[in-house]
mmCIF file of C-alpha atoms in Angstrom:
data_model
loop_
_atom_site.group_PDB
_atom_site.id
_atom_site.type_symbol
_atom_site.label_atom_id
_atom_site.label_comp_id
_atom_site.label_asym_id
_atom_site.label_seq_id
_atom_site.Cartn_x
_atom_site.Cartn_y
_atom_site.Cartn_z
ATOM 1 C CA MET U 1 0.034 -0.242 -0.014
ATOM 2 C CA THR U 2 1.210 3.627 -1.008
ATOM 3 C CA ALA U 3 1.903 5.880 1.904
ATOM 4 C CA PRO U 4 -0.577 8.994 1.532
ATOM 5 C CA ALA U 5 1.279 12.044 0.183
ATOM 6 C CA VAL U 6 1.929 14.991 3.015
ATOM 7 C CA PRO U 7 1.659 18.343 1.598
ATOM 8 C CA ARG U 8 4.725 20.668 2.352
ATOM 9 C CA THR U 9 4.810 22.840 5.098
ATOM 10 C CA PRO U 10 2.880 26.461 4.460
ATOM 11 C CA THR U 11 5.475 29.147 3.585
ATOM 12 C CA GLY U 12 7.213 30.051 6.457
ATOM 13 C CA ALA U 13 9.500 28.809 9.393
ATOM 14 C CA PRO U 14 9.829 24.816 9.059
ATOM 15 C CA VAL U 15 9.321 22.326 11.818
ATOM 16 C CA ARG U 16 12.194 22.255 14.214
ATOM 17 C CA LEU U 17 12.980 19.150 15.453
ATOM 18 C CA HIS U 18 16.139 18.965 15.120
ATOM 19 C CA LEU U 19 17.866 20.635 18.368
ATOM 20 C CA SER U 20 16.242 19.488 21.225
ATOM 21 C CA GLU U 21 14.636 22.632 21.628
ATOM 22 C CA SER U 22 11.898 22.699 24.388
ATOM 23 C CA PRO U 23 8.395 23.095 23.146
ATOM 24 C CA TYR U 24 7.619 24.370 26.824
ATOM 25 C CA GLY U 25 9.944 27.528 26.873
ATOM 26 C CA PRO U 26 11.615 29.131 29.716
ATOM 27 C CA SER U 27 10.288 30.166 32.681
ATOM 28 C CA PRO U 28 8.138 33.584 32.700
ATOM 29 C CA HIS U 29 10.160 34.827 35.663
ATOM 30 C CA ALA U 30 13.487 34.065 33.741
ATOM 31 C CA LEU U 31 12.000 36.159 30.611
ATOM 32 C CA ARG U 32 11.151 38.984 32.303
ATOM 33 C CA ALA U 33 14.704 39.166 34.311
ATOM 34 C CA ALA U 34 16.272 38.671 30.947
ATOM 35 C CA HIS U 35 14.230 41.930 29.450
ATOM 36 C CA ALA U 36 14.662 43.977 32.732
ATOM 37 C CA ALA U 37 18.569 42.874 32.063
ATOM 38 C CA VAL U 38 18.460 44.549 28.222
ATOM 39 C CA ASP U 39 17.644 47.900 29.532
ATOM 40 C CA ASP U 40 20.932 47.970 30.889
ATOM 41 C CA THR U 41 22.919 46.631 27.104
ATOM 42 C CA GLY U 42 24.910 49.980 27.393
ATOM 43 C CA THR U 43 27.111 48.414 29.986
ATOM 44 C CA TYR U 44 29.462 45.173 29.916
ATOM 45 C CA PRO U 45 28.003 41.974 32.179
ATOM 46 C CA ASP U 46 29.672 40.793 35.481
ATOM 47 C CA PRO U 47 33.178 39.027 34.116
ATOM 48 C CA THR U 48 33.156 37.119 36.854
ATOM 49 C CA ARG U 49 29.269 35.947 36.315
ATOM 50 C CA THR U 50 28.865 35.979 40.309
ATOM 51 C CA ALA U 51 25.056 35.814 40.336
ATOM 52 C CA PRO U 52 24.433 32.647 38.331
ATOM 53 C CA ALA U 53 27.408 30.975 39.585
ATOM 54 C CA GLN U 54 26.145 31.214 43.286
ATOM 55 C CA ALA U 55 22.886 30.676 42.205
ATOM 56 C CA VAL U 56 24.222 27.423 40.842
ATOM 57 C CA ALA U 57 26.205 26.498 43.756
ATOM 58 C CA GLU U 58 23.641 27.312 46.188
ATOM 59 C CA LEU U 59 21.080 25.294 44.238
ATOM 60 C CA LEU U 60 23.653 22.090 44.196
ATOM 61 C CA GLY U 61 24.696 22.538 47.832
ATOM 62 C CA VAL U 62 28.441 23.112 46.793
ATOM 63 C CA ARG U 63 30.772 26.138 46.950
ATOM 64 C CA PRO U 64 31.260 28.818 44.489
ATOM 65 C CA ASP U 65 34.391 27.973 43.374
ATOM 66 C CA ARG U 66 33.260 24.829 42.504
ATOM 67 C CA ILE U 67 31.212 26.256 39.512
ATOM 68 C CA ALA U 68 32.045 27.944 36.320
ATOM 69 C CA VAL U 69 29.526 29.612 34.007
ATOM 70 C CA ALA U 70 30.115 30.108 30.229
ATOM 71 C CA ASN U 71 28.438 30.897 27.435
ATOM 72 C CA GLY U 72 26.705 27.753 26.680
ATOM 73 C CA SER U 73 28.469 23.843 27.586
ATOM 74 C CA ASP U 74 29.815 24.173 24.010
ATOM 75 C CA GLU U 75 32.143 26.976 25.418
ATOM 76 C CA LEU U 76 33.234 24.782 28.466
ATOM 77 C CA VAL U 77 33.810 21.591 25.874
ATOM 78 C CA LEU U 78 36.957 24.270 24.258
ATOM 79 C CA LEU U 79 37.954 25.243 27.523
ATOM 80 C CA THR U 80 38.170 21.949 28.700
ATOM 81 C CA ALA U 81 40.146 20.958 25.499
ATOM 82 C CA LEU U 82 42.175 23.963 26.087
ATOM 83 C CA CYS U 83 43.259 23.449 29.960
ATOM 84 C CA LEU U 84 42.674 20.150 31.228
ATOM 85 C CA GLY U 85 44.953 17.298 31.797
ATOM 86 C CA ASP U 86 48.292 16.656 30.205
ATOM 87 C CA PRO U 87 48.161 18.611 26.781
ATOM 88 C CA ARG U 88 50.811 16.606 25.154
ATOM 89 C CA ARG U 89 48.348 13.339 25.263
ATOM 90 C CA PRO U 90 45.292 13.021 22.988
ATOM 91 C CA GLY U 91 41.725 13.254 24.563
ATOM 92 C CA VAL U 92 39.573 10.371 24.388
ATOM 93 C CA THR U 93 36.169 9.926 24.051
ATOM 94 C CA THR U 94 33.680 7.417 22.495
ATOM 95 C CA ALA U 95 32.711 7.263 18.465
ATOM 96 C CA GLY U 96 28.996 7.594 18.097
ATOM 97 C CA THR U 97 28.766 10.507 20.270
ATOM 98 C CA PHE U 98 28.358 14.463 20.240
ATOM 99 C CA PRO U 99 30.706 15.577 18.044
ATOM 100 C CA GLY U 100 31.740 18.746 19.549
ATOM 101 C CA TYR U 101 34.692 17.189 22.003
ATOM 102 C CA ARG U 102 36.295 15.252 18.887
ATOM 103 C CA ILE U 103 36.200 18.656 17.098
ATOM 104 C CA CYS U 104 37.605 20.954 20.013
ATOM 105 C CA LEU U 105 40.612 18.510 20.856
ATOM 106 C CA GLU U 106 41.546 18.501 17.132
ATOM 107 C CA ASN U 107 41.092 22.395 17.077
ATOM 108 C CA VAL U 108 43.695 22.516 20.016
ATOM 109 C CA ARG U 109 45.651 20.149 18.480
ATOM 110 C CA ARG U 110 45.382 17.745 21.033
ATOM 111 C CA GLY U 111 44.237 14.758 19.151
ATOM 112 C CA CYS U 112 41.472 12.736 19.856
ATOM 113 C CA ARG U 113 40.984 8.715 20.377
ATOM 114 C CA GLU U 114 37.784 7.121 20.291
ATOM 115 C CA VAL U 115 36.382 3.903 21.529
ATOM 116 C CA PRO U 116 33.316 2.248 20.844
ATOM 117 C CA VAL U 117 30.363 3.723 22.075
ATOM 118 C CA ASP U 118 29.017 0.578 24.073
ATOM 119 C CA ASP U 119 32.282 -0.493 25.752
ATOM 120 C CA VAL U 120 33.090 1.450 28.785
ATOM 121 C CA SER U 121 35.958 -0.711 30.163
ATOM 122 C CA ALA U 122 37.702 0.248 26.675
ATOM 123 C CA LEU U 123 36.824 3.848 27.569
ATOM 124 C CA ALA U 124 38.473 3.360 31.243
ATOM 125 C CA ASP U 125 41.426 1.589 29.919
ATOM 126 C CA ALA U 126 42.237 4.452 27.530
ATOM 127 C CA PHE U 127 42.638 6.941 30.294
ATOM 128 C CA ALA U 128 46.391 5.724 30.813
ATOM 129 C CA ASP U 129 47.036 7.507 27.619
ATOM 130 C CA ALA U 130 45.051 10.148 27.788
ATOM 131 C CA GLY U 131 45.370 14.136 28.613
ATOM 132 C CA VAL U 132 41.194 14.322 29.140
ATOM 133 C CA ALA U 133 38.821 11.736 28.606
ATOM 134 C CA TYR U 134 34.911 13.078 27.834
ATOM 135 C CA VAL U 135 31.696 11.016 28.039
ATOM 136 C CA CYS U 136 28.414 12.027 27.740
ATOM 137 C CA ASN U 137 25.505 10.684 29.991
ATOM 138 C CA PRO U 138 22.922 11.172 29.024
ATOM 139 C CA HIS U 139 23.814 9.990 26.079
ATOM 140 C CA ASN U 140 23.379 12.394 22.759
ATOM 141 C CA PRO U 141 22.340 10.999 20.280
ATOM 142 C CA THR U 142 20.907 7.768 21.594
ATOM 143 C CA GLY U 143 19.192 9.426 24.699
ATOM 144 C CA GLY U 144 20.363 6.175 27.282
ATOM 145 C CA THR U 145 22.474 6.549 30.652
ATOM 146 C CA LEU U 146 25.252 4.803 32.104
ATOM 147 C CA ASP U 147 24.584 2.353 34.874
ATOM 148 C CA ARG U 148 25.968 3.148 38.481
ATOM 149 C CA ALA U 149 28.511 0.454 37.801
ATOM 150 C CA ALA U 150 29.902 1.409 34.480
ATOM 151 C CA PHE U 151 29.977 5.358 36.284
ATOM 152 C CA ASP U 152 31.830 3.850 39.196
ATOM 153 C CA LEU U 153 34.454 2.362 36.397
ATOM 154 C CA LEU U 154 35.157 5.460 35.210
ATOM 155 C CA VAL U 155 35.503 7.449 38.241
ATOM 156 C CA GLU U 156 37.709 4.933 39.461
ATOM 157 C CA ARG U 157 40.003 5.006 36.475
ATOM 158 C CA ALA U 158 40.110 8.690 36.215
ATOM 159 C CA ALA U 159 41.531 8.820 40.206
ATOM 160 C CA ALA U 160 44.004 6.163 39.500
ATOM 161 C CA THR U 161 45.322 7.581 36.330
ATOM 162 C CA ARG U 162 44.496 11.376 37.313
ATOM 163 C CA THR U 163 43.441 12.009 34.063
ATOM 164 C CA PRO U 164 40.259 14.389 34.124
ATOM 165 C CA LEU U 165 37.217 13.029 33.431
ATOM 166 C CA VAL U 166 34.298 15.400 31.878
ATOM 167 C CA VAL U 167 31.005 14.109 32.006
ATOM 168 C CA ASP U 168 28.492 16.118 29.608
ATOM 169 C CA GLU U 169 25.202 15.811 31.576
ATOM 170 C CA ALA U 170 23.300 18.467 28.984
ATOM 171 C CA TYR U 171 20.021 16.227 29.525
ATOM 172 C CA LEU U 172 20.405 15.381 33.142
ATOM 173 C CA ASP U 173 17.426 17.485 34.009
ATOM 174 C CA PHE U 174 15.320 15.071 32.076
ATOM 175 C CA ALA U 175 16.609 12.140 33.504
ATOM 176 C CA PRO U 176 14.871 9.896 36.775
ATOM 177 C CA PRO U 177 16.253 10.490 40.004
ATOM 178 C CA GLY U 178 19.235 7.950 40.721
ATOM 179 C CA THR U 179 20.825 8.691 37.611
ATOM 180 C CA PRO U 180 24.553 8.836 37.786
ATOM 181 C CA GLN U 181 25.939 12.131 37.890
ATOM 182 C CA VAL U 182 29.323 13.865 38.580
ATOM 183 C CA LEU U 183 27.612 15.402 41.814
ATOM 184 C CA ASP U 184 27.376 12.063 43.528
ATOM 185 C CA TYR U 185 31.394 11.812 43.243
ATOM 186 C CA LEU U 186 32.723 15.335 43.726
ATOM 187 C CA ASP U 187 34.249 13.976 47.392
ATOM 188 C CA THR U 188 36.047 11.086 46.017
ATOM 189 C CA GLY U 189 38.974 13.033 44.903
ATOM 190 C CA ALA U 190 39.061 11.890 41.832
ATOM 191 C CA PRO U 191 39.261 14.988 38.859
ATOM 192 C CA LEU U 192 35.919 15.151 37.607
ATOM 193 C CA LEU U 193 33.672 17.547 35.880
ATOM 194 C CA ALA U 194 30.152 17.920 34.966
ATOM 195 C CA LEU U 195 28.976 20.268 32.050
ATOM 196 C CA ARG U 196 24.951 21.349 32.128
ATOM 197 C CA THR U 197 23.400 24.043 30.122
ATOM 198 C CA PHE U 198 19.874 25.955 30.639
ATOM 199 C CA SER U 199 19.390 25.398 26.925
ATOM 200 C CA LYS U 200 17.190 22.124 27.394
ATOM 201 C CA ALA U 201 14.957 21.923 30.249
ATOM 202 C CA HIS U 202 15.514 25.660 31.205
ATOM 203 C CA GLY U 203 14.727 26.843 27.442
ATOM 204 C CA LEU U 204 16.918 29.513 27.385
ATOM 205 C CA ALA U 205 18.729 28.001 23.966
ATOM 206 C CA GLY U 206 19.169 31.539 22.359
ATOM 207 C CA LEU U 207 20.605 33.285 25.409
ATOM 208 C CA ARG U 208 23.708 30.948 25.146
ATOM 209 C CA ILE U 209 24.904 29.887 29.156
ATOM 210 C CA GLY U 210 25.675 26.990 30.460
ATOM 211 C CA TYR U 211 27.969 25.838 33.543
ATOM 212 C CA ALA U 212 30.269 23.292 35.103
ATOM 213 C CA VAL U 213 30.811 21.630 38.253
ATOM 214 C CA GLY U 214 33.625 20.029 39.677
ATOM 215 C CA GLY U 215 36.915 19.870 41.655
ATOM 216 C CA ALA U 216 38.090 23.454 42.485
ATOM 217 C CA GLU U 217 41.399 22.679 40.988
ATOM 218 C CA LEU U 218 39.947 21.919 37.790
ATOM 219 C CA VAL U 219 37.383 24.697 37.876
ATOM 220 C CA GLY U 220 40.353 27.314 38.721
ATOM 221 C CA ARG U 221 41.903 26.430 35.561
ATOM 222 C CA LEU U 222 38.866 26.684 33.447
ATOM 223 C CA ARG U 223 37.977 30.377 34.843
ATOM 224 C CA ALA U 224 41.467 31.554 34.555
ATOM 225 C CA VAL U 225 41.392 30.670 30.719
ATOM 226 C CA GLN U 226 37.932 32.644 30.875
ATOM 227 C CA GLY U 227 40.179 35.615 31.415
ATOM 228 C CA SER U 228 41.008 35.856 27.599
ATOM 229 C CA MET U 229 37.166 36.553 27.097
ATOM 230 C CA PRO U 230 35.899 38.128 29.920
ATOM 231 C CA PHE U 231 32.591 38.839 28.488
ATOM 232 C CA SER U 232 31.354 35.385 27.037
ATOM 233 C CA VAL U 233 27.997 35.696 28.876
ATOM 234 C CA ASN U 234 25.641 38.544 28.178
ATOM 235 C CA ARG U 235 23.635 40.191 30.967
ATOM 236 C CA ALA U 236 20.673 38.766 29.752
ATOM 237 C CA ALA U 237 21.652 35.172 29.686
ATOM 238 C CA GLN U 238 23.038 35.374 33.612
ATOM 239 C CA ALA U 239 19.798 37.422 34.727
ATOM 240 C CA ALA U 240 17.563 34.493 33.222
ATOM 241 C CA ALA U 241 19.778 31.593 34.578
ATOM 242 C CA VAL U 242 19.416 33.102 38.240
ATOM 243 C CA ALA U 243 15.379 33.680 37.402
ATOM 244 C CA ALA U 244 15.057 30.217 35.949
ATOM 245 C CA LEU U 245 17.288 28.362 38.766
ATOM 246 C CA ALA U 246 14.488 30.078 41.331
ATOM 247 C CA ASP U 247 11.317 28.845 39.460
ATOM 248 C CA ARG U 248 11.577 24.904 40.366
ATOM 249 C CA GLY U 249 7.970 24.737 39.422
ATOM 250 C CA HIS U 250 8.260 25.735 35.716
ATOM 251 C CA LEU U 251 11.709 23.106 35.557
ATOM 252 C CA GLU U 252 9.730 20.124 37.195
ATOM 253 C CA ARG U 253 6.329 20.699 35.142
ATOM 254 C CA VAL U 254 8.812 20.739 32.119
ATOM 255 C CA ARG U 255 10.172 17.576 33.022
ATOM 256 C CA GLN U 256 6.921 15.729 33.528
ATOM 257 C CA ASN U 257 5.364 16.803 30.701
ATOM 258 C CA ASN U 258 8.490 15.996 28.794
ATOM 259 C CA ALA U 259 8.058 12.363 30.064
ATOM 260 C CA ALA U 260 4.842 11.894 29.205
ATOM 261 C CA ALA U 261 5.095 13.452 25.831
ATOM 262 C CA ARG U 262 8.048 11.420 24.812
ATOM 263 C CA GLU U 263 6.268 8.273 25.945
ATOM 264 C CA ARG U 264 3.137 9.533 23.590
ATOM 265 C CA PHE U 265 5.785 9.628 20.761
ATOM 266 C CA ARG U 266 7.002 6.211 21.154
ATOM 267 C CA ALA U 267 3.715 4.895 21.540
ATOM 268 C CA ASP U 268 2.616 6.461 18.115
ATOM 269 C CA LEU U 269 5.981 5.029 16.376
ATOM 270 C CA ALA U 270 5.029 1.906 17.652
ATOM 271 C CA ALA U 271 1.199 2.063 16.189
ATOM 272 C CA ARG U 272 3.074 2.497 12.853
ATOM 273 C CA GLY U 273 5.444 -0.047 13.137
ATOM 274 C CA ARG U 274 8.449 1.992 14.488
ATOM 275 C CA ARG U 275 10.706 1.727 17.059
ATOM 276 C CA ALA U 276 12.912 4.105 18.790
ATOM 277 C CA LEU U 277 16.065 3.578 21.412
ATOM 278 C CA PRO U 278 15.567 4.135 25.167
ATOM 279 C CA SER U 279 15.772 7.487 26.057
ATOM 280 C CA VAL U 280 15.269 9.726 29.322
ATOM 281 C CA THR U 281 15.524 12.910 27.364
ATOM 282 C CA ASN U 282 13.897 15.320 25.159
ATOM 283 C CA PHE U 283 14.465 13.688 21.948
ATOM 284 C CA LEU U 284 14.389 9.856 20.826
ATOM 285 C CA ALA U 285 16.826 8.025 18.356
ATOM 286 C CA VAL U 286 14.412 6.393 15.380
ATOM 287 C CA PRO U 287 15.977 3.675 13.135
ATOM 288 C CA VAL U 288 15.291 4.166 9.396
ATOM 289 C CA PRO U 289 16.961 2.404 6.589
ATOM 290 C CA ASP U 290 19.125 5.573 5.293
ATOM 291 C CA SER U 291 19.207 8.449 7.941
ATOM 292 C CA ALA U 292 21.034 10.854 5.865
ATOM 293 C CA ARG U 293 18.635 10.720 2.649
ATOM 294 C CA ALA U 294 15.373 10.454 5.273
ATOM 295 C CA GLU U 295 16.865 13.601 6.967
ATOM 296 C CA ARG U 296 17.319 15.357 3.189
ATOM 297 C CA LEU U 297 13.789 14.568 2.233
ATOM 298 C CA LEU U 298 11.970 15.508 5.490
ATOM 299 C CA GLU U 299 13.838 19.071 5.412
ATOM 300 C CA SER U 300 13.286 19.661 1.108
ATOM 301 C CA ASP U 301 9.872 17.925 0.492
ATOM 302 C CA HIS U 302 8.061 18.156 3.686
ATOM 303 C CA GLY U 303 9.747 21.291 5.897
ATOM 304 C CA ILE U 304 10.608 19.212 8.688
ATOM 305 C CA LEU U 305 14.412 19.394 10.491
ATOM 306 C CA VAL U 306 15.480 16.646 12.089
ATOM 307 C CA ARG U 307 19.069 15.285 13.052
ATOM 308 C CA ASP U 308 20.886 12.763 10.728
ATOM 309 C CA ALA U 309 22.346 10.860 13.973
ATOM 310 C CA GLY U 310 25.001 9.541 11.155
ATOM 311 C CA ARG U 311 26.525 13.049 11.640
ATOM 312 C CA PHE U 312 27.739 11.670 15.109
ATOM 313 C CA GLY U 313 28.618 7.947 14.107
ATOM 314 C CA LEU U 314 25.270 6.152 15.017
ATOM 315 C CA HIS U 315 24.554 5.488 11.404
ATOM 316 C CA GLY U 316 20.683 4.769 10.299
ATOM 317 C CA HIS U 317 18.942 6.885 13.166
ATOM 318 C CA LEU U 318 16.609 10.152 13.213
ATOM 319 C CA ARG U 319 17.575 12.043 16.364
ATOM 320 C CA VAL U 320 13.994 13.581 16.846
ATOM 321 C CA SER U 321 13.179 16.433 19.680
ATOM 322 C CA VAL U 322 9.936 15.620 21.407
ATOM 323 C CA GLY U 323 8.185 18.485 20.170
ATOM 324 C CA GLU U 324 4.673 19.886 19.921
ATOM 325 C CA PRO U 325 2.057 17.224 19.207
ATOM 326 C CA ALA U 326 1.132 18.496 16.087
ATOM 327 C CA ASP U 327 4.916 18.852 14.554
ATOM 328 C CA LEU U 328 5.412 15.135 15.700
ATOM 329 C CA ALA U 329 2.324 13.942 14.132
ATOM 330 C CA ARG U 330 3.319 15.823 10.648
ATOM 331 C CA LEU U 331 6.676 14.148 10.900
ATOM 332 C CA LEU U 332 5.178 10.679 11.155
ATOM 333 C CA ASP U 333 3.188 11.086 8.224
ATOM 334 C CA ALA U 334 6.011 12.377 6.179
ATOM 335 C CA LEU U 335 8.285 9.509 7.456
ATOM 336 C CA ASP U 336 5.720 7.022 5.950
ATOM 337 C CA VAL U 337 6.472 8.777 2.776
ATOM 338 C CA VAL U 338 10.201 9.288 2.805
ATOM 339 C CA ALA U 339 11.278 5.964 4.936
ATOM 340 C CA PRO U 340 7.996 3.624 4.708
ATOM 341 C CA VAL U 341 8.017 0.428 7.189
ATOM 342 C CA THR U 342 8.760 -2.697 5.259
ATOM 343 C CA GLY U 343 8.109 -6.403 6.672
#
């Protein structure tokens, strides 16, 4: 049976399901704080980022010297590649993951070694010859998480080798309680650093702000390198982040709504004979025969943007944001055209 044609998106912006953006938007308090901060655009923002760093520290129950605030977690990835660990040794990460780690390591001339994404033992073994190690948890682009035993192993190996372990926790706000995180291990003495962002669950992607939490020594190195670009976090972003952290109710509603919407989307996929990888995030990785072709046709023929996870090394999967219900329904119809289920 031939799948019905899906009409092209009406003239205007395409459907955005490619960047894990929040359909719920930011806290109203964060928006008001950002708008008020714009009134002082003629003056530079605080180069020490004191207000957001203090707000994060109070929320997490750590000292402010364990927090570094930056222009999104992307800046933090670059800073860690620049200044952490032994610069004479390459960094190590997994294949099939967020490519920013490799890109930054290569651009700062350290180089990058990749091990299989599903082999935690191989990653831990590689610490001995690495200058710095990166792992994504929850994982991008699959949406899964490390279990406690795997996280324990990585922390133990970081402690034994003194190789800094950088854990990208951009999607941790969506994960269920008990998901392993760097905060659980800060008192072990291992060289650990977590990278977090306000772009996902907090809905502040357009303002670009994130933070690192870790040992005071590692954070101090990040802050020292930040001195080369002291005003990288703008005034509106700093104000919005402080207000967003204070609005715990908004964050909890986003978590609950996202979890429910994610499982509805999974069920809708299953109803059409499709599956998705297990995920605790705000996206699903959906298998298709040719993910590059599907990404291209969804955009060109249907005005729908998704991410070919082959760009990350996860070939044959589309990473799809859990967006508005109408947008997801439109995607499902378009998928039946560009990548019909067979067998």
